[in-house]
Short mmCIF file of C-alpha atoms and ligand atoms in Angstrom, two decimals:
data_model
loop_
_atom_site.label_atom_id
_atom_site.label_comp_id
_atom_site.label_asym_id
_atom_site.label_seq_id
_atom_site.Cartn_x
_atom_site.Cartn_y
_atom_site.Cartn_z
CA MET B 129 -10.36 2.40 -8.76
CA ASP B 130 -13.48 0.88 -9.24
CA ARG B 131 -16.68 3.37 -10.15
CA PHE B 132 -20.59 2.54 -10.32
CA VAL B 133 -22.90 2.46 -13.23
CA ILE B 134 -26.05 3.76 -12.08
CA GLU B 135 -29.20 3.96 -13.62
CA GLY B 136 -32.04 6.15 -12.61
CA PRO B 137 -34.89 6.88 -11.81
CA VAL B 138 -35.82 4.67 -9.45
CA ARG B 139 -38.32 4.49 -5.99
CA LEU B 140 -35.99 3.00 -4.10
CA ALA B 141 -38.89 0.47 -1.60
CA GLY B 142 -38.02 -2.19 0.97
CA GLU B 143 -35.82 -2.85 3.53
CA VAL B 144 -32.51 -2.13 4.50
CA THR B 145 -30.26 -3.54 6.98
CA VAL B 146 -27.58 -0.94 8.80
CA SER B 147 -23.98 -1.86 9.74
CA GLY B 148 -22.32 -0.76 12.89
CA ALA B 149 -20.79 2.79 12.58
CA LYS B 150 -17.82 3.01 11.25
CA ASN B 151 -16.76 5.76 13.44
CA ALA B 152 -17.77 4.39 16.73
CA ALA B 153 -15.76 0.98 16.10
CA LEU B 154 -11.93 3.31 15.12
CA PRO B 155 -12.01 4.44 18.64
CA CYS B 156 -13.05 0.76 20.13
CA LEU B 157 -10.44 -0.17 18.34
CA ALA B 158 -7.77 1.89 19.52
CA ALA B 159 -9.26 1.67 23.15
CA ALA B 160 -7.64 -2.32 22.48
CA LEU B 161 -4.13 -0.57 23.11
CA LEU B 162 -5.19 0.38 27.09
CA THR B 163 -4.93 -3.56 27.63
CA ALA B 164 -3.17 -6.67 27.33
CA ASP B 165 -6.00 -9.00 27.63
CA ALA B 166 -8.59 -9.85 24.49
CA VAL B 167 -10.53 -7.12 23.90
CA ARG B 168 -14.01 -8.51 21.33
CA LEU B 169 -15.66 -6.27 18.76
CA GLU B 170 -18.94 -7.40 17.65
CA ASN B 171 -20.88 -5.24 14.36
CA LEU B 172 -18.12 -3.97 13.08
CA PRO B 173 -18.96 -2.93 9.50
CA ASP B 174 -16.59 -4.66 6.88
CA VAL B 175 -15.78 -1.05 5.50
CA ALA B 176 -11.79 -0.19 3.82
CA ASP B 177 -11.27 2.15 7.55
CA ILE B 178 -11.86 -0.51 9.75
CA ARG B 179 -9.65 -3.12 8.10
CA THR B 180 -7.12 -0.08 8.37
CA LEU B 181 -7.50 0.58 11.51
CA GLY B 182 -6.61 -3.50 11.94
CA LYS B 183 -3.63 -3.00 9.88
CA LEU B 184 -2.03 -0.06 12.25
CA LEU B 185 -2.68 -1.66 15.55
CA GLN B 186 -1.13 -5.20 13.81
CA GLN B 187 2.06 -2.97 13.25
CA VAL B 188 2.22 -1.90 16.70
CA GLY B 189 2.44 -5.47 18.29
CA ALA B 190 -1.89 -6.18 18.44
CA GLU B 191 -3.17 -9.63 17.06
CA VAL B 192 -5.69 -8.69 15.29
CA VAL B 193 -8.56 -12.05 14.24
CA ARG B 194 -11.22 -10.85 12.76
CA ASP B 195 -14.09 -12.11 10.77
CA ARG B 196 -16.55 -10.00 8.60
CA ARG B 197 -18.46 -8.72 11.59
CA CYS B 198 -16.48 -9.20 14.70
CA ALA B 199 -12.99 -8.97 16.60
CA ALA B 200 -10.75 -9.93 18.79
CA ILE B 201 -7.08 -7.95 19.09
CA GLU B 202 -5.12 -8.30 21.77
CA ALA B 203 -2.48 -6.21 22.48
CA ARG B 204 -0.15 -8.27 25.09
CA THR B 205 2.92 -6.24 24.49
CA ILE B 206 3.65 -3.32 22.11
CA GLY B 207 6.17 -3.82 19.92
CA SER B 208 6.70 -0.15 18.47
CA ALA B 209 4.34 2.88 19.10
CA ASP B 210 4.80 3.93 16.13
CA ALA B 211 2.05 5.44 13.24
CA PRO B 212 4.05 5.91 10.32
CA TYR B 213 2.52 8.59 7.58
CA ASP B 214 2.26 6.01 4.79
CA LEU B 215 -1.35 4.28 6.83
CA VAL B 216 -2.39 7.38 8.39
CA LYS B 217 -2.27 9.55 5.28
CA THR B 218 -5.32 7.04 4.48
CA MET B 219 -6.95 7.43 7.23
CA ARG B 220 -7.19 10.14 9.35
CA ALA B 221 -8.75 7.97 12.19
CA SER B 222 -5.29 6.55 13.04
CA VAL B 223 -4.62 9.77 15.52
CA LEU B 224 -6.42 7.46 17.65
CA VAL B 225 -3.96 5.44 18.02
CA LEU B 226 -1.67 8.32 20.04
CA GLY B 227 -3.85 8.41 23.19
CA PRO B 228 -4.01 4.78 24.52
CA LEU B 229 -0.25 4.47 23.46
CA LEU B 230 0.65 7.67 24.96
CA ALA B 231 -0.94 6.15 28.48
CA ARG B 232 -0.38 2.48 28.11
CA VAL B 233 3.42 3.09 27.41
CA GLY B 234 4.36 5.98 27.53
CA GLU B 235 6.47 7.32 24.46
CA VAL B 236 4.51 8.15 21.08
CA ARG B 237 5.70 8.37 17.43
CA VAL B 238 2.63 9.15 14.54
CA SER B 239 2.96 11.11 11.39
CA LEU B 240 0.61 13.45 11.38
CA PRO B 241 -2.39 13.57 9.18
CA GLY B 242 -2.24 16.56 7.21
CA GLY B 243 -5.30 18.66 5.50
CA CYS B 244 -8.14 16.85 3.59
CA ALA B 245 -10.71 16.92 0.84
CA ILE B 246 -13.53 18.32 3.38
CA GLY B 247 -10.73 21.24 4.93
CA VAL B 248 -7.04 21.65 7.02
CA ARG B 249 -8.54 19.15 10.19
CA PRO B 250 -5.67 19.93 12.51
CA ILE B 251 -5.19 17.93 15.99
CA ASN B 252 -3.96 21.07 18.10
CA LEU B 253 -6.85 20.69 20.20
CA HIS B 254 -5.41 16.73 20.38
CA LEU B 255 -2.14 17.57 21.44
CA ALA B 256 -2.82 20.58 23.86
CA ALA B 257 -4.99 18.36 25.81
CA PHE B 258 -1.98 15.77 26.22
CA GLU B 259 0.07 18.75 27.41
CA LYS B 260 -2.38 19.44 29.99
CA LEU B 261 -2.35 16.11 31.22
CA GLY B 262 1.50 16.21 31.32
CA ALA B 263 2.69 15.13 28.03
CA GLU B 264 5.86 16.27 26.22
CA VAL B 265 4.61 16.65 22.53
CA ARG B 266 7.14 17.97 20.00
CA LEU B 267 6.38 18.09 16.13
CA GLU B 268 9.43 17.08 14.02
CA HIS B 269 9.74 15.67 10.52
CA GLY B 270 5.39 15.73 9.98
CA TYR B 271 5.64 13.09 13.17
CA VAL B 272 4.06 14.09 16.41
CA GLU B 273 6.13 12.55 19.33
CA ALA B 274 4.87 12.37 23.11
CA ARG B 275 5.83 11.65 25.86
CA ALA B 276 5.09 10.81 30.04
CA ALA B 277 6.17 8.68 32.32
CA ARG B 278 2.92 8.38 33.68
CA LEU B 279 -0.04 11.04 32.79
CA LYS B 280 -1.55 12.79 35.47
CA GLY B 281 -5.20 14.00 35.59
CA ALA B 282 -6.43 17.61 35.09
CA ASP B 283 -9.20 20.14 33.25
CA VAL B 284 -9.26 20.42 29.81
CA ALA B 285 -11.74 22.83 27.74
CA PHE B 286 -12.41 22.34 24.48
CA ASP B 287 -11.95 25.49 22.69
CA THR B 288 -14.01 23.23 19.79
CA VAL B 289 -15.85 20.43 20.33
CA THR B 290 -13.86 17.54 19.29
CA VAL B 291 -15.12 14.56 18.04
CA THR B 292 -12.01 12.69 18.41
CA GLY B 293 -9.90 14.69 20.71
CA THR B 294 -12.54 14.17 23.11
CA GLU B 295 -12.21 10.21 22.04
CA ASN B 296 -8.17 10.60 22.48
CA VAL B 297 -8.48 12.47 25.86
CA MET B 298 -11.14 9.83 27.09
CA LEU B 299 -8.89 7.71 26.29
CA ALA B 300 -5.79 8.87 27.59
CA ALA B 301 -7.20 9.65 30.46
CA THR B 302 -8.14 6.72 31.55
CA LEU B 303 -4.77 5.18 32.49
CA ALA B 304 -4.17 8.59 33.81
CA ARG B 305 -3.00 9.37 37.64
CA GLY B 306 -6.09 11.49 39.59
CA THR B 307 -9.07 12.86 37.85
CA THR B 308 -9.22 14.17 34.53
CA ARG B 309 -12.41 16.74 33.85
CA LEU B 310 -13.44 17.29 29.62
CA ARG B 311 -15.38 20.39 29.33
CA ASN B 312 -17.00 21.27 25.78
CA ALA B 313 -16.74 17.98 25.27
CA ALA B 314 -18.20 16.00 21.69
CA ARG B 315 -21.77 14.13 22.88
CA GLU B 316 -21.93 12.75 19.88
CA PRO B 317 -23.02 8.98 20.57
CA GLU B 318 -19.65 7.31 19.32
CA VAL B 319 -18.65 9.16 22.04
CA VAL B 320 -20.77 7.31 24.39
CA ASP B 321 -20.29 4.56 22.24
CA LEU B 322 -16.93 4.52 23.49
CA ALA B 323 -17.12 4.87 26.79
CA ARG B 324 -19.25 2.05 27.18
CA LEU B 325 -16.19 0.11 26.80
CA LEU B 326 -13.63 1.91 29.08
CA ILE B 327 -16.28 1.20 31.32
CA ALA B 328 -16.03 -2.27 30.19
CA MET B 329 -12.76 -2.65 30.67
CA GLY B 330 -12.59 -1.09 34.30
CA ALA B 331 -12.70 2.22 33.27
CA ARG B 332 -14.46 5.01 35.14
CA ILE B 333 -15.99 7.77 33.70
CA GLU B 334 -19.31 9.30 33.87
CA GLY B 335 -21.15 12.43 31.97
CA ALA B 336 -19.98 10.80 28.47
CA GLY B 337 -23.12 12.25 26.09
CA THR B 338 -22.66 15.31 28.15
CA ASP B 339 -20.15 18.60 27.41
CA THR B 340 -18.78 17.46 30.69
CA ILE B 341 -17.14 14.44 30.95
CA VAL B 342 -15.60 13.48 34.10
CA ILE B 343 -12.60 10.29 33.80
CA GLU B 344 -11.06 9.08 37.19
CA GLY B 345 -7.60 7.42 35.86
CA VAL B 346 -6.96 3.65 37.15
CA GLU B 347 -3.90 1.62 37.27
CA THR B 348 -4.66 -0.81 34.56
CA LEU B 349 -7.86 -1.77 32.41
CA HIS B 350 -8.64 -5.29 30.89
CA GLY B 351 -10.56 -7.13 28.36
CA ALA B 352 -13.80 -7.02 27.57
CA ASP B 353 -16.29 -7.37 24.37
CA HIS B 354 -18.68 -5.00 23.53
CA ALA B 355 -21.43 -4.78 20.46
CA VAL B 356 -20.81 -0.93 18.14
CA ILE B 357 -24.01 1.11 18.27
CA PRO B 358 -25.57 1.23 14.64
CA ASP B 359 -24.08 3.60 11.82
CA ARG B 360 -26.13 6.76 12.17
CA ILE B 361 -24.66 8.23 9.16
CA GLU B 362 -25.39 5.22 7.05
CA ALA B 363 -29.00 4.74 8.17
CA GLY B 364 -29.25 8.53 7.44
CA THR B 365 -28.07 7.90 4.15
CA TYR B 366 -30.39 5.60 3.24
CA ALA B 367 -33.07 8.01 5.18
CA VAL B 368 -32.89 10.72 3.27
CA ALA B 369 -32.33 7.87 -0.01
CA ALA B 370 -35.88 7.12 0.27
CA ALA B 371 -37.20 10.98 0.36
CA ALA B 372 -34.96 12.03 -2.48
CA THR B 373 -36.39 8.84 -4.74
CA ARG B 374 -39.88 9.04 -3.69
CA GLY B 375 -39.88 5.45 -2.31
CA ASP B 376 -40.43 3.63 0.84
CA VAL B 377 -37.55 1.86 2.50
CA ARG B 378 -37.45 0.43 6.02
CA ILE B 379 -33.88 1.42 7.76
CA ALA B 380 -33.55 -2.21 10.01
CA ARG B 381 -31.23 -2.20 12.83
CA CYS B 382 -30.45 1.70 13.59
CA ALA B 383 -31.00 3.37 16.10
CA PRO B 384 -34.04 6.18 15.43
CA GLU B 385 -32.85 8.10 19.15
CA HIS B 386 -29.45 9.17 17.49
CA LEU B 387 -31.21 10.74 13.87
CA GLY B 388 -33.31 13.18 16.04
CA ALA B 389 -32.40 16.22 13.91
CA LEU B 390 -32.79 14.74 10.56
CA VAL B 391 -36.20 13.31 11.16
CA ALA B 392 -37.07 16.71 12.09
CA ARG B 393 -35.91 18.28 8.97
CA LEU B 394 -37.30 15.12 6.69
CA ARG B 395 -40.58 16.11 8.12
CA ALA B 396 -40.35 19.47 7.63
CA THR B 397 -40.98 18.46 3.69
CA GLY B 398 -43.54 16.52 4.31
CA ALA B 399 -41.83 13.24 4.34
CA SER B 400 -43.49 10.78 5.84
CA VAL B 401 -40.67 9.30 8.88
CA GLU B 402 -42.74 6.63 11.73
CA SER B 403 -40.16 4.56 14.01
CA GLU B 404 -40.76 1.97 16.19
CA GLY B 405 -37.82 -0.16 17.60
CA ASP B 406 -35.28 -0.26 15.63
CA VAL B 407 -36.61 0.56 12.16
CA LEU B 408 -37.02 3.65 10.86
CA ARG B 409 -39.15 4.07 7.48
CA VAL B 410 -39.17 6.46 5.56
CA ARG B 411 -41.96 7.20 2.62
CA ALA B 412 -42.69 10.06 0.51
CA ASP B 413 -44.17 10.56 -2.68
CA GLY B 414 -45.08 13.99 -4.96
CA PRO B 415 -43.43 17.66 -4.09
CA LEU B 416 -41.48 18.09 -1.10
CA LEU B 417 -40.79 21.15 0.10
CA SER B 418 -37.24 22.64 1.05
CA HIS B 419 -36.54 24.59 3.94
CA ASP B 420 -33.00 25.45 6.00
CA VAL B 421 -30.62 23.06 6.73
CA ALA B 422 -27.32 23.90 8.82
CA THR B 423 -24.91 21.84 10.48
CA ALA B 424 -23.67 21.18 14.38
CA PRO B 425 -22.38 18.82 16.46
CA TYR B 426 -24.45 16.37 18.19
CA PRO B 427 -27.60 16.49 18.56
CA GLY B 428 -27.82 19.57 15.57
CA PHE B 429 -27.43 18.32 11.67
CA PRO B 430 -24.76 15.88 11.39
CA THR B 431 -22.08 17.61 8.80
CA ASP B 432 -21.76 13.34 7.68
CA LEU B 433 -25.00 13.79 6.12
CA GLN B 434 -25.22 17.50 4.51
CA ALA B 435 -24.24 16.54 1.26
CA GLN B 436 -26.06 13.63 1.09
CA TRP B 437 -28.74 16.12 2.18
CA MET B 438 -28.00 18.31 -0.40
CA ALA B 439 -28.86 15.87 -3.67
CA LEU B 440 -32.47 15.73 -2.17
CA ALA B 441 -32.47 19.77 -1.72
CA THR B 442 -31.95 19.94 -5.69
CA GLY B 443 -35.26 17.89 -5.74
CA LEU B 444 -36.90 20.14 -3.46
CA ASP B 445 -39.72 22.91 -3.84
CA GLY B 446 -38.01 26.14 -3.32
CA ILE B 447 -34.52 28.23 -2.07
CA ALA B 448 -32.92 27.06 0.32
CA THR B 449 -29.82 27.08 2.12
CA ILE B 450 -27.05 25.27 3.46
CA THR B 451 -25.20 26.12 6.20
CA GLU B 452 -21.53 23.99 6.89
CA THR B 453 -20.28 25.39 10.74
CA ILE B 454 -17.92 22.36 10.89
CA PHE B 455 -15.75 21.90 8.34
CA GLU B 456 -14.36 24.84 5.88
CA ASN B 457 -14.26 23.04 2.62
CA ARG B 458 -16.85 20.76 3.09
CA PHE B 459 -18.62 21.24 -0.34
CA GLN B 460 -16.58 19.38 -3.33
CA HIS B 461 -19.57 17.20 -4.41
CA VAL B 462 -21.32 21.03 -5.56
CA ALA B 463 -19.68 21.31 -8.69
CA GLU B 464 -20.42 18.00 -9.31
CA LEU B 465 -23.99 18.23 -8.64
CA VAL B 466 -24.37 20.99 -10.97
CA ARG B 467 -23.00 19.08 -13.85
CA MET B 468 -26.32 16.64 -12.92
CA GLY B 469 -28.64 20.00 -13.86
CA ALA B 470 -28.84 21.43 -9.94
CA ASN B 471 -29.17 24.76 -9.57
CA ILE B 472 -26.33 25.61 -6.43
CA ARG B 473 -25.06 28.59 -5.93
CA LEU B 474 -22.04 28.93 -3.04
CA GLU B 475 -21.07 31.62 -0.91
CA GLY B 476 -18.40 30.98 1.56
CA ARG B 477 -19.65 28.44 4.04
CA TRP B 478 -23.99 28.54 2.27
CA ALA B 479 -24.37 26.83 -0.19
CA VAL B 480 -27.82 28.23 -1.92
CA VAL B 481 -29.94 25.70 -3.24
CA GLU B 482 -32.63 26.36 -5.83
CA GLY B 483 -35.28 23.15 -6.58
CA PRO B 484 -36.79 21.24 -7.81
CA SER B 485 -34.09 20.50 -10.73
CA ARG B 486 -34.25 18.07 -13.34
CA LEU B 487 -31.00 15.93 -13.12
CA THR B 488 -29.63 13.95 -15.39
CA GLY B 489 -26.83 11.02 -15.26
CA ALA B 490 -23.71 12.44 -16.07
CA ARG B 491 -20.09 10.90 -15.24
CA VAL B 492 -19.28 12.14 -12.10
CA MET B 493 -16.22 12.20 -9.47
CA ALA B 494 -16.56 11.04 -6.18
CA SER B 495 -13.74 13.28 -3.69
CA ASP B 496 -14.52 12.20 -0.21
CA LEU B 497 -16.65 9.37 1.63
CA ARG B 498 -19.38 11.53 2.64
CA ALA B 499 -19.92 13.45 -1.41
CA SER B 500 -19.63 10.25 -3.12
CA ALA B 501 -22.64 9.21 -1.12
CA ALA B 502 -24.04 12.50 -1.97
CA LEU B 503 -23.66 11.57 -5.79
CA VAL B 504 -25.31 8.15 -5.60
CA LEU B 505 -28.52 9.65 -4.52
CA ALA B 506 -28.23 11.95 -6.62
CA ALA B 507 -27.70 9.52 -9.38
CA LEU B 508 -30.65 7.70 -8.20
CA ALA B 509 -33.11 10.37 -9.01
CA ALA B 510 -31.64 11.56 -12.36
CA GLU B 511 -32.65 10.68 -15.70
CA GLY B 512 -31.13 8.21 -17.54
CA GLU B 513 -27.19 6.81 -16.82
CA THR B 514 -24.81 8.22 -13.95
CA THR B 515 -20.99 7.11 -13.96
CA ILE B 516 -19.38 7.27 -10.66
CA GLU B 517 -15.97 7.71 -10.17
CA ARG B 518 -13.18 6.93 -7.44
CA VAL B 519 -15.71 4.38 -5.32
CA TYR B 520 -12.79 3.36 -3.59
CA HIS B 521 -14.24 6.65 -1.10
CA LEU B 522 -17.57 4.91 -0.45
CA ASP B 523 -16.01 1.56 0.32
CA ARG B 524 -14.08 4.02 3.04
CA GLY B 525 -17.37 3.93 5.19
CA TYR B 526 -20.32 2.13 3.14
CA GLN B 527 -20.53 -1.60 3.89
CA ARG B 528 -21.44 -2.49 0.11
CA MET B 529 -23.49 -0.32 -0.54
CA GLU B 530 -24.60 -1.17 -4.24
CA GLU B 531 -25.84 -4.71 -2.60
CA LYS B 532 -27.78 -2.82 -0.23
CA LEU B 533 -29.31 -0.39 -2.54
CA ARG B 534 -30.56 -3.19 -5.31
CA ALA B 535 -32.13 -5.01 -2.60
CA LEU B 536 -33.96 -1.89 -2.72
CA GLY B 537 -34.70 -1.59 -6.68
CA ALA B 538 -32.22 0.07 -7.56
CA ARG B 539 -29.62 0.07 -10.94
CA VAL B 540 -25.65 0.18 -9.35
CA ARG B 541 -23.26 -1.96 -10.97
CA ARG B 542 -19.87 -1.59 -9.59
CA VAL B 543 -17.15 -1.96 -12.56
CA SER B 544 -13.94 -2.78 -12.14
N1 EPU N 610 -10.50 20.64 14.54
C1 EPU N 610 -9.86 21.55 15.23
N2 EPU N 610 -8.16 20.93 16.35
C2 EPU N 610 -8.56 19.87 16.69
C3 EPU N 610 -9.66 19.06 15.93
C4 EPU N 610 -10.35 19.52 15.49
O1 EPU N 610 -9.65 22.66 14.85
O2 EPU N 610 -7.89 19.32 17.04
C5 EPU N 610 -11.90 21.32 14.19
C6 EPU N 610 -11.91 20.84 13.18
O3 EPU N 610 -10.80 21.35 11.83
C7 EPU N 610 -13.40 20.87 12.71
C8 EPU N 610 -13.62 20.67 13.28
O4 EPU N 610 -12.65 20.96 14.98
O5 EPU N 610 -13.40 22.50 12.08
C9 EPU N 610 -14.80 19.68 14.09
O6 EPU N 610 -13.63 18.14 14.08
P1 EPU N 610 -13.85 17.09 15.09
O7 EPU N 610 -12.35 16.74 15.54
O8 EPU N 610 -15.09 17.04 15.74
O9 EPU N 610 -13.76 16.03 13.89
P2 EPU N 610 -13.29 14.76 13.97
O10 EPU N 610 -13.07 14.07 14.46
O11 EPU N 610 -11.98 15.32 12.88
C10 EPU N 610 -15.09 13.31 13.47
C11 EPU N 610 -15.89 12.32 12.15
C12 EPU N 610 -15.47 12.60 11.04
C13 EPU N 610 -16.83 13.73 11.62
C14 EPU N 610 -17.03 14.94 13.08
C15 EPU N 610 -17.20 15.63 13.14
C16 EPU N 610 -14.68 10.29 12.89
C17 EPU N 610 -13.53 9.02 12.67
N3 EPU N 610 -14.77 11.31 12.18
O12 EPU N 610 -14.22 13.72 12.80
O13 EPU N 610 -16.32 11.88 10.03
O14 EPU N 610 -17.05 14.68 10.09
O15 EPU N 610 -16.14 13.81 13.72
O16 EPU N 610 -18.85 14.97 13.10
O17 EPU N 610 -15.26 9.90 14.18
C18 EPU N 610 -17.05 10.66 8.13
O18 EPU N 610 -17.74 9.58 8.72
O19 EPU N 610 -17.15 11.06 7.02
C19 EPU N 610 -16.42 12.03 8.37
C20 EPU N 610 -15.62 13.06 7.96
#
């Protein structure tokens, strides 16, 4: 297992280029199962989760030709519509093959993902929606089995905003007979990106990006070429890193319009944030002010940046609460940040952070993707050497983070 050894403190400066969005690329890869034609995706991030889903697509019979940032997927026939536990347990987003396979072959068997480091994360809302579309859904031996001769359009209202739930049902409904209306749909840019690809494949979808998405089912879909949007969470992570290290970083090839909530919070600390085209420049110097942050579905503050924000908040002046409203257990970074000298108290879904603290390097353990990123940010700001164990979590979603950080002046080594 690799670990990072980081020597701090450092003031990050320079330019970093953002990769394609992992959470947009995943549903786009799954979409390729809806057609026998080739789907070509560009701007894919070179991260472990993308490789895992690629393996799963191959396992069900698709041909996947991958070159660093691009992939061509051709699912001429589906051999077996079966997603086994071994693959699904390493990446929950594997459940995104449920919708496409159900729509394409009328029968699918996918392992239930189980809980993970950030919460229970059920998929009950995906399944209830498939039932509404006329599928027969059974849970047996840890697997979801779903069947439907042909799905039928229906009205689906999600109780909770669910990103992959919205995507999964949108994928399925493209080939259903009739109209599907998704209410309380997720408005994330990744949902919009998937809709763009599906429309290019011949799907009829309106309203992506709003809370009501209407999908008019079609008989077949065809191939398409699609460039995945930039990763707003990766961009946000470097933006927060710039502020946390009182640096000056230009974040290139990003979509500043997807980062509104973060930019507002960063400005409220006193950091300077400017955007020009696809570049976001974050600069900070001296003391910055703390203030409360609460996560919310898009366009609110992303839960995927909560841990990184907490690393920043340890160095801000004042007491502030960070409220996690999306996942019940996404505070595993807190204990590790406290080991580095942070002053954080947990009260249910609230973390009360009192700063500024003088962080010092320590040996810490990464527990999930974004918690790992938070530890990296804390290590960059801390005095002395930090060793972060289990960076395989980080590799799931950040493309060569140590190289990107080194180019900004960080002293980071990967040790195998
Ligand atoms: N939920 C249910 N039932 C469901 C689905 C969701 O109760 O059937 C609950 C969840 O337990 C959670 C809330 O609804 O409390 C929102 O979960 P959502 O379904 O939106 O999360 P997700 O689709 O599983 C995606 C991202 C996550 C990101 C969340 C929230 C992908 C592949 N994953 O997960 O990304 O945190 O949306 O924005 O798109 C990450 O990249 O680190 C990551 C965890």
